[in-house]
XYZ file of C-alpha atoms in Angstrom:
338
model
C -5.043 -34.516 63.538
C -3.720 -31.788 61.181
C -1.368 -34.309 59.574
C -4.263 -36.761 59.123
C -6.430 -34.043 57.545
C -3.609 -33.052 55.190
C -3.119 -36.707 54.248
C -6.795 -37.085 53.475
C -6.798 -33.912 51.381
C -3.695 -35.009 49.484
C -5.009 -38.497 48.835
C -8.537 -37.363 48.040
C -9.809 -36.254 44.691
C -9.350 -32.668 43.531
C -12.512 -30.669 44.120
C -13.997 -29.266 40.921
C -14.471 -25.518 40.857
C -17.799 -23.989 39.967
C -18.093 -21.626 37.017
C -18.259 -18.646 39.347
C -15.084 -19.707 41.147
C -13.324 -20.309 37.835
C -14.470 -16.927 36.487
C -13.075 -15.157 39.553
C -9.789 -17.032 39.336
C -6.703 -15.813 37.489
C -7.127 -18.429 34.759
C -10.712 -17.387 34.112
C -9.833 -13.701 33.963
C -7.100 -14.442 31.402
C -9.595 -16.249 29.201
C -12.134 -13.401 29.478
C -9.501 -10.820 28.541
C -8.343 -12.833 25.535
C -11.916 -13.396 24.338
C -12.727 -9.690 24.762
C -9.667 -8.639 22.773
C -10.684 -11.092 20.041
C -14.418 -10.394 19.925
C -14.351 -6.576 19.884
C -12.113 -6.214 16.786
C -13.984 -9.022 15.017
C -17.345 -7.377 15.720
C -16.080 -4.005 14.452
C -14.591 -5.663 11.378
C -17.847 -7.473 10.657
C -20.066 -4.423 11.192
C -17.984 -1.903 9.247
C -16.365 -4.128 6.579
C -17.938 -7.499 5.871
C -21.573 -6.498 6.414
C -21.373 -3.429 4.098
C -19.550 -5.520 1.521
C -22.289 -8.164 1.654
C -24.909 -5.431 1.235
C -23.037 -3.969 -1.738
C -22.744 -7.414 -3.296
C -26.514 -7.788 -2.963
C -27.108 -4.335 -4.493
C -25.166 -5.377 -7.600
C -28.034 -7.665 -8.635
C -30.656 -4.906 -8.556
C -31.576 -1.916 -10.667
C -31.972 0.610 -7.863
C -31.301 4.062 -6.506
C -30.504 5.059 -2.944
C -34.224 5.506 -2.333
C -37.222 3.963 -4.015
C -38.108 0.558 -5.358
C -35.625 -2.125 -6.355
C -35.869 -4.328 -9.419
C -33.974 -7.599 -9.543
C -31.962 -7.822 -12.780
C -29.566 -10.664 -12.021
C -26.230 -10.379 -13.831
C -27.314 -7.562 -16.156
C -25.349 -4.963 -14.185
C -22.152 -6.965 -14.623
C -22.832 -7.297 -18.364
C -23.399 -3.543 -18.627
C -20.039 -2.841 -17.016
C -18.304 -4.771 -19.790
C -20.454 -3.095 -22.449
C -19.850 0.512 -21.323
C -16.778 2.102 -22.870
C -16.351 4.614 -20.052
C -16.016 1.890 -17.404
C -13.227 -0.216 -18.844
C -11.786 2.686 -20.813
C -11.009 4.291 -17.467
C -8.908 1.271 -16.505
C -6.432 2.224 -19.233
C -5.497 5.243 -17.153
C -4.217 2.859 -14.508
C -1.243 2.232 -16.803
C -0.134 5.822 -16.194
C -0.282 5.284 -12.438
C 1.504 1.945 -12.731
C 4.306 3.642 -14.634
C 4.402 6.330 -11.973
C 4.610 3.687 -9.254
C 7.724 2.233 -10.917
C 9.340 5.695 -10.963
C 8.231 6.186 -7.373
C 9.774 2.913 -6.190
C 13.026 3.516 -8.069
C 13.370 7.041 -6.657
C 12.519 5.960 -3.109
C 14.943 3.020 -3.264
C 17.741 5.255 -4.558
C 17.229 7.883 -1.852
C 16.836 5.207 0.837
C 20.164 3.665 -0.184
C 21.913 7.044 -0.073
C 20.369 8.083 3.238
C 21.034 4.735 4.902
C 24.723 5.669 4.956
C 26.083 8.595 6.930
C 24.938 11.734 5.100
C 25.097 15.228 6.532
C 21.573 16.470 7.182
C 20.100 13.090 6.306
C 17.582 13.073 9.167
C 16.183 16.467 8.166
C 15.944 15.359 4.542
C 14.053 12.208 5.580
C 11.540 14.321 7.479
C 10.953 16.633 4.511
C 10.504 13.716 2.127
C 8.099 11.864 4.434
C 6.014 14.956 5.268
C 3.818 14.885 2.090
C 2.500 11.467 3.099
C 1.116 12.997 6.301
C -0.923 15.611 4.429
C -4.547 14.839 3.666
C -5.119 13.729 0.078
C -7.853 16.340 -0.497
C -5.521 19.103 0.655
C -2.788 17.856 -1.685
C -5.320 17.902 -4.515
C -6.134 21.568 -3.921
C -2.433 22.428 -3.640
C -1.606 20.878 -7.009
C -4.755 22.257 -8.599
C -3.325 25.743 -8.164
C 0.206 24.490 -8.798
C -0.708 23.331 -12.320
C -3.130 26.159 -13.169
C -2.130 28.195 -16.201
C 0.239 31.015 -15.248
C 0.518 29.951 -11.613
C 3.320 28.294 -9.655
C 4.681 25.681 -12.051
C 4.491 27.950 -15.101
C 6.146 30.775 -13.150
C 9.051 28.553 -12.119
C 9.497 27.358 -15.702
C 9.506 30.965 -16.913
C 12.294 31.715 -14.452
C 14.219 28.899 -16.151
C 13.829 30.590 -19.553
C 10.684 28.937 -20.944
C 8.022 31.010 -22.636
C 4.480 30.765 -21.312
C 3.063 30.482 -24.844
C 5.186 27.378 -25.468
C 4.087 25.620 -22.280
C 1.176 23.154 -22.423
C -1.983 23.329 -20.343
C -0.960 20.843 -17.677
C -4.532 19.926 -16.701
C -6.317 20.337 -20.060
C -3.919 18.930 -22.643
C -4.774 15.218 -22.837
C -1.235 14.344 -23.888
C 0.185 15.561 -20.558
C -2.614 15.936 -17.985
C -2.564 12.327 -16.748
C 1.220 12.474 -16.391
C 0.785 15.630 -14.294
C -1.669 13.855 -12.011
C 0.653 10.866 -11.686
C 3.406 13.251 -10.611
C 1.154 14.321 -7.744
C 0.825 10.722 -6.538
C 4.576 10.119 -6.856
C 5.318 13.247 -4.808
C 2.938 12.164 -2.078
C 3.803 8.482 -1.668
C 7.488 8.063 -2.464
C 8.455 9.320 1.018
C 6.511 6.488 2.628
C 8.254 3.889 0.461
C 11.595 5.538 1.169
C 11.105 5.201 4.929
C 10.153 1.527 4.551
C 13.260 0.886 2.454
C 15.472 2.731 4.944
C 14.135 0.596 7.788
C 14.869 -2.576 5.822
C 18.357 -1.422 4.807
C 19.247 -0.386 8.357
C 18.404 -3.906 9.550
C 21.213 -5.375 7.420
C 24.255 -6.458 9.449
C 26.765 -3.587 9.391
C 29.699 -6.003 9.443
C 28.744 -7.091 5.930
C 29.484 -3.599 4.628
C 32.813 -3.566 6.455
C 33.770 -6.943 5.026
C 32.731 -5.853 1.533
C 34.800 -2.658 1.794
C 37.830 -4.689 2.836
C 37.295 -6.797 -0.290
C 37.317 -3.619 -2.388
C 33.576 -3.493 -3.133
C 32.177 -0.086 -4.072
C 28.811 1.387 -3.178
C 27.103 -0.048 -6.245
C 28.488 -3.523 -5.580
C 27.360 -3.286 -1.944
C 23.903 -2.289 -3.172
C 23.748 -5.140 -5.700
C 25.153 -7.991 -3.612
C 24.221 -6.993 -0.040
C 21.306 -4.571 0.041
C 19.093 -5.941 -2.745
C 19.147 -9.598 -1.603
C 18.487 -8.527 1.984
C 15.458 -6.306 1.290
C 13.893 -8.240 -1.579
C 10.858 -9.057 0.563
C 10.172 -5.366 1.246
C 10.658 -4.543 -2.437
C 8.134 -7.217 -3.385
C 5.626 -5.894 -0.845
C 5.990 -2.301 -2.047
C 5.595 -3.322 -5.683
C 2.391 -5.224 -4.901
C 0.949 -2.347 -2.873
C 1.904 0.250 -5.483
C 0.442 -1.606 -8.455
C -2.782 -2.558 -6.691
C -3.062 1.047 -5.478
C -2.690 2.246 -9.071
C -5.884 0.406 -9.984
C -7.842 2.361 -7.354
C -6.475 5.893 -7.933
C -9.132 8.428 -6.968
C -8.069 11.564 -5.082
C -5.797 13.335 -7.646
C -8.168 13.105 -10.666
C -11.275 13.758 -8.569
C -10.034 16.811 -6.650
C -7.750 18.388 -9.259
C -9.695 17.869 -12.509
C -12.974 16.247 -11.425
C -12.306 13.612 -14.083
C -12.496 16.095 -16.957
C -10.436 16.035 -20.165
C -9.861 12.290 -20.112
C -8.555 12.065 -16.539
C -11.449 10.118 -15.024
C -10.119 6.909 -13.499
C -12.230 3.852 -12.743
C -13.015 5.111 -9.254
C -14.019 8.553 -10.547
C -16.373 7.006 -13.121
C -17.821 4.725 -10.449
C -18.351 7.736 -8.156
C -20.201 9.613 -10.914
C -22.409 6.616 -11.732
C -23.318 5.991 -8.107
C -23.797 9.537 -6.778
C -24.593 11.667 -9.823
C -26.558 9.210 -11.954
C -27.908 7.341 -8.894
C -27.252 3.924 -10.489
C -26.333 2.186 -7.265
C -26.648 -1.353 -8.619
C -24.353 -0.672 -11.573
C -21.784 1.061 -9.365
C -21.864 -1.874 -6.947
C -21.167 -4.265 -9.820
C -18.243 -2.056 -10.876
C -16.850 -2.233 -7.328
C -17.097 -6.034 -7.272
C -15.380 -6.322 -10.663
C -12.585 -3.991 -9.528
C -12.109 -6.096 -6.402
C -11.752 -9.204 -8.582
C -9.221 -7.429 -10.826
C -7.140 -6.302 -7.830
C -7.298 -9.794 -6.354
C -6.187 -11.352 -9.650
C -3.380 -8.786 -10.036
C -2.148 -9.545 -6.520
C -2.102 -13.298 -7.188
C -0.273 -12.827 -10.491
C 2.341 -10.636 -8.851
C 2.936 -13.165 -6.108
C 3.312 -15.946 -8.673
C 5.658 -13.753 -10.709
C 7.914 -12.997 -7.764
C 7.809 -16.609 -6.658
C 9.084 -18.049 -9.929
C 11.268 -15.203 -11.237
C 13.185 -14.598 -8.056
C 14.685 -17.244 -5.884
C 12.592 -18.714 -3.136
C 12.836 -17.081 0.250
C 14.430 -20.137 1.801
C 17.154 -20.285 -0.831
C 17.788 -16.580 -0.411
C 18.136 -16.962 3.344
C 20.538 -19.868 2.951
C 22.635 -18.062 0.356
C 22.660 -14.857 2.342
C 23.631 -16.713 5.507
C 26.454 -18.541 3.715
C 27.780 -15.333 2.175
C 27.538 -13.515 5.481
C 29.384 -16.257 7.357
C 32.070 -16.334 4.680
C 32.614 -12.592 4.777
C 32.564 -12.486 8.572
C 35.139 -15.284 8.658
C 37.416 -13.310 6.313
C 36.943 -10.217 8.434
C 37.792 -12.127 11.610
C 40.936 -13.561 10.002
C 42.101 -10.131 8.891
C 41.479 -8.638 12.317
C 43.338 -11.537 13.950
C 46.316 -11.037 11.614
C 46.749 -7.403 12.604
């Protein structure tokens, strides 16, 4: 009888589960967990990112304050941004920060290359260099505000080196040097982060390549040029894109240290003054949208530049693989001949 029942069950159709049975099953619980992990971040992203952005985009078409009536003006706010000298004049200051980002990347890449090899005290040095990135940007602003103040830390150190205080410029007032001083603050804060990223990329390179290169008589510079650079070109490209796009949105150093005075007001500082001091919310919203378009265009141009100037990623991988196999084969032959 049991065998007959089993035969009937095996030959019969599979019974469909109800929704409640499926929900209580392991398969249903997996689906619920996956949906929950997808929905919660998407809801938070929509509420705190896309919805405010949509509201700001709508504000850009109105002449309005934070409170009171709104007047629809269409594209007049966008036209005013192009007509105001203080808005696009502030974008010129981004060139200072772009130049600083190049110095920052070069310094971080140099130190990362040195520290990726065995250096006494290298771990401690890495920690000291990365520490400024962990400090709050407002706190760093106050630190350097006193650092650059006339007769304070920086001037005192320079006087120890033999400079006269009367011959030193006003680091935060002299318009020929104040933006360079602020850029130095950004370089000091962020180059440790780039250095750590470069170190991680360099450490991922196969160590046998260095050994094979040393057996071929390659020096440190040749190892850097022919092994390290081709292997970390993707990270270099990413850091360059992030640094240059970040230069367009510099805010904390000029706002905290100088409050945008003496020609140090960047685009973000001017936008902050227009929105919060002058209460021109619609105009400030239009400025934010235009800046977003500029950053987006700069990112696309950089990607196109790196795509056509450098070799494609596939070609790089093939060339790197061929070189690695060739060097490893030479190394294996030399070890076998010993």
